Amino acid sequence: MASAVETAGAPQLGDGAAEGAPVLLTGLPRQRGDAAAPVADAPPAALVAAAVAPTPAPTPARRSRPRPWLLLPTPTGTPFTFCYAVLLVGTSLYADHGDPSVVSALLQGSSTDVVHLAQAPLLVLVASALWSAGGLLSGYALAFLFVLTALERRIGGVRSAAVFFGGHALATLATELPVGFSVAAGGLPDSSLHRLDYGISFGVMTCVGALAGLLPAWLRWPLLVAGGYQVLSGLLDYADPMTDWGHALSLALGITAWPLLRYWRAQRSGPAPLLGDLGHPALRPGRAV
C-alpha cells in the first residue's frame, strides 16, 4: 500500500480515464495523446491555414523587351551623337547639292594636309571632321550612327567626344607629319604637302576599337573582326595607303584605351549595391542606415 506522500506527488487519473491511458501533465499544451485539449490553447485558425497552405511558386523574372530604337541616337539619350549626326547630314547635303566651286573651296580649306596643319592645326583638325567622305550612305557614316550611339550610352557624351576627336587628331598627325618629313628629306614631291584629306573615318575607327572593349565577348570579337577586315582590305588594295594606315592606327588607339574606358563606365554606372537578405533591403553606399 502506497504511502500518503507518494499518493500526493503522483498525478491523479480522472474518473473516466482508463487504467493504461497516458498520463497528462497540466500546464503543458498539445501533449501527445491530448485528445481533449482546451480550445483556448489551440492556435488560431489563420495560423493553421497559413502553415498548411502550399508555398506559392516564385514568380519568374520579367524579361525586358527589346528596344531597337536605342540603337539610334536621340536628343535626350545621346545628345552628342544626335547633334553631330544632324550636322553631318547638313554638310553632306550641301556637298551634294551646293555650288561646286564653293564646296571645293570649303573642302580644300578643311583639309588636314601638311600646309594647313602648319598654318592652323586646331582649325583644320575640327573642320575636317565636319564632312563625311562618301556621303550619308558611306560605310563610315552608317557606322558612325550605331557605334557612337552605343559608346555614348555607356560612357556619356563628353567622353565619347573625347574618344572620337582624340583618335581623329592623333591618327591625322601620325599620318601627315611623316609626309612633311619625307618631303623635307626629298623622298616625296612637294605636291604631297597639299593632299586633300578630310572625313570622320579616323574618329569612327577609334570608336569601333573603344566600343569593343565595353561589349560582351560574343559581340566584342565580331566587331573587332569587322574592323580588322576593313583595315586589311584597304591595305591590300593599296589605293590610299596613308589613309589606310591611319585607320589601322585609329583602331589600335581605341583598343589601347580599354582600361580607361572601363573605368569611365564604372564611374558612370556607380558601384554595385550590397546584397541584402530576407527581410533586409539591399544597402547602397552613401545612404544613411
Coordinates of C-alpha atoms in Angstrom, one line a residue:
M1 CA 0.0 0.0 0.0
A2 CA 1.5 3.4 -1.1
S3 CA 2.3 6.0 1.4
A4 CA 0.4 9.3 1.7
V5 CA 3.4 11.2 0.3
E6 CA 3.7 9.0 -2.8
T7 CA 0.0 9.3 -3.4
A8 CA 0.0 13.1 -3.2
G9 CA 3.0 13.5 -5.6
A10 CA 1.7 11.3 -8.3
P11 CA -0.7 12.6 -11.0
Q12 CA -4.3 11.6 -10.5
L13 CA -6.3 9.9 -13.1
G14 CA -9.7 11.3 -13.9
D15 CA -12.9 9.4 -13.2
G16 CA -13.3 8.4 -16.8
A17 CA -9.6 7.7 -17.6
A18 CA -8.6 4.2 -18.4
E19 CA -6.1 2.4 -16.4
G20 CA -3.5 2.2 -19.4
A21 CA -4.1 5.8 -20.8
P22 CA -1.0 8.1 -20.9
V23 CA -0.6 10.5 -18.0
L24 CA -1.0 14.1 -19.0
L25 CA 0.7 17.0 -17.1
T26 CA -1.3 20.1 -16.6
G27 CA 0.0 23.4 -17.9
L28 CA 1.8 21.9 -20.9
P29 CA -0.4 22.3 -24.1
R30 CA -0.6 19.9 -27.0
Q31 CA 0.9 16.8 -25.3
R32 CA 1.0 13.5 -27.1
G33 CA -2.3 11.8 -26.7
D34 CA -4.0 15.0 -25.6
A35 CA -7.3 14.4 -27.3
A36 CA -9.3 16.7 -25.0
A37 CA -7.0 19.8 -25.1
P38 CA -8.7 23.0 -24.2
V39 CA -9.9 25.0 -27.2
A40 CA -8.2 28.2 -25.8
D41 CA -4.8 26.5 -26.2
A42 CA -5.3 25.7 -29.9
P43 CA -3.6 28.0 -32.4
P44 CA -5.8 30.5 -34.3
A45 CA -7.3 29.2 -37.5
A46 CA -5.5 31.7 -39.6
L47 CA -2.1 30.5 -38.4
V48 CA -3.1 26.9 -39.1
A49 CA -4.2 27.7 -42.6
A50 CA -1.0 29.6 -43.3
A51 CA 1.1 26.7 -42.0
V52 CA -0.6 24.1 -44.2
A53 CA -1.1 26.3 -47.2
P54 CA 1.2 25.3 -50.2
T55 CA 4.2 27.7 -50.8
P56 CA 3.5 29.7 -53.9
A57 CA 5.8 29.2 -56.8
P58 CA 8.3 32.0 -57.4
T59 CA 7.2 34.5 -60.0
P60 CA 9.6 34.2 -63.0
A61 CA 11.6 37.3 -63.7
R62 CA 10.1 39.5 -66.4
R63 CA 12.2 39.6 -69.5
S64 CA 13.0 43.0 -70.8
R65 CA 11.5 43.7 -74.2
P66 CA 14.0 44.5 -77.0
R67 CA 14.1 48.2 -77.7
P68 CA 15.6 48.6 -81.2
W69 CA 15.2 52.3 -81.2
L70 CA 18.0 52.6 -78.7
L71 CA 20.4 51.6 -81.4
L72 CA 19.9 55.1 -83.0
P73 CA 20.8 58.5 -81.4
T74 CA 18.1 60.5 -79.6
P75 CA 18.2 64.1 -78.5
T76 CA 17.9 63.2 -74.8
G77 CA 19.7 59.9 -74.6
T78 CA 22.7 60.6 -76.8
P79 CA 22.8 64.3 -77.4
F80 CA 26.4 64.4 -78.7
T81 CA 25.8 61.7 -81.4
F82 CA 22.4 63.2 -82.3
C83 CA 23.7 66.8 -82.8
Y84 CA 26.8 65.6 -84.6
A85 CA 24.7 63.4 -86.9
V86 CA 22.4 66.3 -87.8
L87 CA 25.5 68.4 -88.6
L88 CA 26.9 65.7 -90.8
V89 CA 23.6 65.4 -92.6
G90 CA 23.6 69.2 -93.3
T91 CA 27.2 69.3 -94.6
S92 CA 26.7 66.1 -96.7
L93 CA 23.5 67.5 -98.3
Y94 CA 25.3 70.8 -99.1
A95 CA 28.3 68.9 -100.5
D96 CA 25.9 67.1 -102.9
H97 CA 23.7 69.9 -103.9
G98 CA 25.6 73.1 -103.2
D99 CA 27.7 75.2 -105.6
P100 CA 30.6 73.0 -106.7
S101 CA 33.1 75.8 -106.6
V102 CA 32.1 76.8 -103.0
V103 CA 32.1 73.2 -101.9
S104 CA 35.6 72.6 -103.4
A105 CA 36.9 75.7 -101.6
L106 CA 35.4 74.6 -98.3
L107 CA 36.9 71.1 -98.6
Q108 CA 40.3 72.5 -99.5
G109 CA 40.2 74.8 -96.5
S110 CA 39.2 71.9 -94.2
S111 CA 41.9 69.5 -95.4
T112 CA 44.4 68.3 -92.8
D113 CA 47.3 68.4 -95.2
V114 CA 50.8 69.4 -94.1
V115 CA 50.4 73.0 -95.2
H116 CA 47.1 73.6 -93.3
L117 CA 48.4 71.7 -90.2
A118 CA 51.4 74.0 -90.1
Q119 CA 49.2 77.2 -90.5
A120 CA 46.1 76.5 -88.4
P121 CA 46.3 73.0 -86.8
L122 CA 43.3 73.3 -84.4
L123 CA 41.0 74.8 -87.0
V124 CA 41.6 72.2 -89.7
L125 CA 41.5 69.3 -87.2
V126 CA 38.0 70.3 -86.2
A127 CA 36.8 71.4 -89.7
S128 CA 38.0 68.2 -91.4
A129 CA 35.7 66.2 -89.1
L130 CA 32.6 68.1 -90.2
W131 CA 32.5 66.3 -93.6
S132 CA 31.7 62.7 -94.4
A133 CA 33.8 61.5 -97.3
G134 CA 31.5 59.4 -99.5
G135 CA 28.2 60.9 -98.4
L136 CA 25.5 59.8 -96.0
L137 CA 25.3 56.3 -97.3
S138 CA 29.0 55.5 -96.9
G139 CA 30.1 52.7 -94.6
Y140 CA 31.7 55.1 -92.1
A141 CA 28.6 57.3 -92.0
L142 CA 26.4 54.4 -91.1
A143 CA 28.9 53.0 -88.6
F144 CA 29.0 56.5 -87.0
L145 CA 25.3 56.3 -86.1
F146 CA 25.4 52.9 -84.4
V147 CA 28.9 52.9 -82.9
L148 CA 28.8 56.4 -81.5
T149 CA 25.3 55.8 -80.1
A150 CA 26.3 52.6 -78.3
L151 CA 29.5 54.2 -77.0
E152 CA 27.8 57.3 -75.7
R153 CA 25.1 55.3 -73.9
R154 CA 28.0 53.6 -72.0
I155 CA 30.4 56.4 -71.1
G156 CA 28.5 59.6 -71.8
G157 CA 28.6 62.3 -74.4
V158 CA 31.7 64.3 -73.3
R159 CA 33.9 61.2 -73.0
S160 CA 32.6 59.9 -76.3
A161 CA 33.5 63.2 -77.9
A162 CA 37.0 62.9 -76.3
V163 CA 37.5 59.4 -77.8
F164 CA 36.3 60.4 -81.2
F165 CA 38.2 63.7 -81.6
G166 CA 41.3 62.3 -79.8
G167 CA 41.5 59.4 -82.3
H168 CA 40.8 61.7 -85.2
A169 CA 43.6 64.2 -84.2
L170 CA 46.2 61.6 -83.2
A171 CA 45.8 59.5 -86.3
T172 CA 45.8 62.6 -88.5
L173 CA 49.0 63.9 -87.0
A174 CA 50.6 60.4 -87.1
T175 CA 50.0 60.1 -90.8
E176 CA 50.6 63.7 -92.0
L177 CA 53.8 64.5 -90.1
P178 CA 55.8 61.7 -91.7
V179 CA 54.7 63.2 -95.1
G180 CA 56.2 66.5 -94.2
F181 CA 59.4 64.9 -93.1
S182 CA 59.6 62.9 -96.3
V183 CA 59.1 66.0 -98.4
A184 CA 61.8 67.8 -96.5
A185 CA 64.1 64.9 -97.0
G186 CA 63.4 64.7 -100.7
G187 CA 61.6 61.4 -100.6
L188 CA 58.2 62.8 -101.8
P189 CA 57.3 65.6 -104.2
D190 CA 56.1 69.0 -103.0
S191 CA 52.6 68.2 -104.2
S192 CA 52.2 65.8 -101.2
L193 CA 52.0 68.8 -98.9
H194 CA 48.6 69.8 -100.4
R195 CA 47.0 66.4 -100.3
L196 CA 43.2 66.6 -99.8
D197 CA 42.4 64.9 -96.5
Y198 CA 39.1 65.2 -94.6
G199 CA 36.3 63.0 -93.1
I200 CA 35.2 61.2 -90.0
S201 CA 36.8 57.7 -90.7
F202 CA 39.7 58.1 -88.2
G203 CA 37.3 59.0 -85.4
V204 CA 34.9 56.3 -86.2
M205 CA 37.6 53.6 -86.3
T206 CA 38.8 54.8 -82.9
C207 CA 35.3 54.5 -81.5
V208 CA 35.0 51.0 -83.0
G209 CA 38.0 49.8 -81.1
A210 CA 36.9 51.6 -78.0
L211 CA 33.4 50.2 -78.1
A212 CA 34.6 46.6 -78.5
G213 CA 36.2 46.8 -75.0
L214 CA 32.8 47.6 -73.4
L215 CA 30.8 44.8 -75.1
P216 CA 30.5 41.2 -74.0
A217 CA 32.7 38.7 -75.7
W218 CA 30.1 37.5 -78.1
L219 CA 29.8 41.0 -79.6
R220 CA 33.3 42.2 -79.0
W221 CA 35.1 39.8 -81.3
P222 CA 32.7 40.1 -84.3
L223 CA 33.1 43.9 -84.1
L224 CA 36.9 43.6 -84.0
V225 CA 36.9 41.2 -86.8
A226 CA 34.7 43.6 -88.9
G227 CA 37.0 46.5 -88.1
G228 CA 40.1 44.5 -88.8
Y229 CA 38.7 43.2 -92.1
Q230 CA 38.1 46.8 -93.2
V231 CA 41.6 47.8 -92.3
L232 CA 43.3 44.9 -94.0
S233 CA 41.2 45.1 -97.2
G234 CA 42.2 48.7 -97.5
L235 CA 45.9 48.0 -97.0
L236 CA 45.8 45.1 -99.5
D237 CA 44.1 47.3 -102.2
Y238 CA 46.9 49.9 -101.7
A239 CA 44.6 52.6 -103.2
D240 CA 45.4 55.1 -100.4
P241 CA 48.0 53.6 -98.1
M242 CA 48.4 56.6 -95.8
T243 CA 44.7 56.8 -95.0
D244 CA 44.6 53.0 -94.6
W245 CA 47.5 53.1 -92.1
G246 CA 45.6 55.8 -90.3
H247 CA 42.6 53.5 -90.0
A248 CA 44.8 50.8 -88.5
L249 CA 46.3 53.2 -86.1
S250 CA 42.9 54.6 -85.1
L251 CA 41.6 51.1 -84.4
A252 CA 44.7 50.4 -82.2
L253 CA 44.2 53.6 -80.3
G254 CA 40.6 52.6 -79.4
I255 CA 41.8 49.2 -78.2
T256 CA 44.6 50.6 -76.1
A257 CA 42.1 52.8 -74.3
W258 CA 40.1 49.9 -72.9
P259 CA 41.3 50.3 -69.3
L260 CA 40.4 53.9 -69.2
L261 CA 37.0 53.3 -70.9
R262 CA 36.1 50.6 -68.4
Y263 CA 37.0 52.9 -65.6
W264 CA 34.8 55.6 -67.0
R265 CA 31.9 53.2 -67.4
A266 CA 32.3 52.1 -63.8
Q267 CA 32.1 55.7 -62.7
R268 CA 29.0 56.4 -64.8
S269 CA 27.1 53.3 -63.6
G270 CA 28.2 53.6 -59.9
P271 CA 29.2 50.8 -57.5
A272 CA 27.1 47.7 -57.3
P273 CA 24.6 47.6 -54.4
L274 CA 25.3 45.5 -51.4
L275 CA 23.3 42.2 -51.4
G276 CA 20.6 42.1 -48.8
D277 CA 18.9 39.1 -47.1
L278 CA 15.4 38.1 -46.4
G279 CA 13.7 40.8 -44.6
H280 CA 16.5 43.3 -45.0
P281 CA 16.7 45.5 -48.1
A282 CA 19.8 45.9 -50.1
L283 CA 22.0 48.8 -49.0
R284 CA 23.6 51.2 -51.4
P285 CA 26.8 53.0 -50.5
G286 CA 26.3 56.5 -49.2
R287 CA 22.7 56.0 -48.0
A288 CA 22.1 56.6 -44.3
V289 CA 21.2 53.4 -42.4

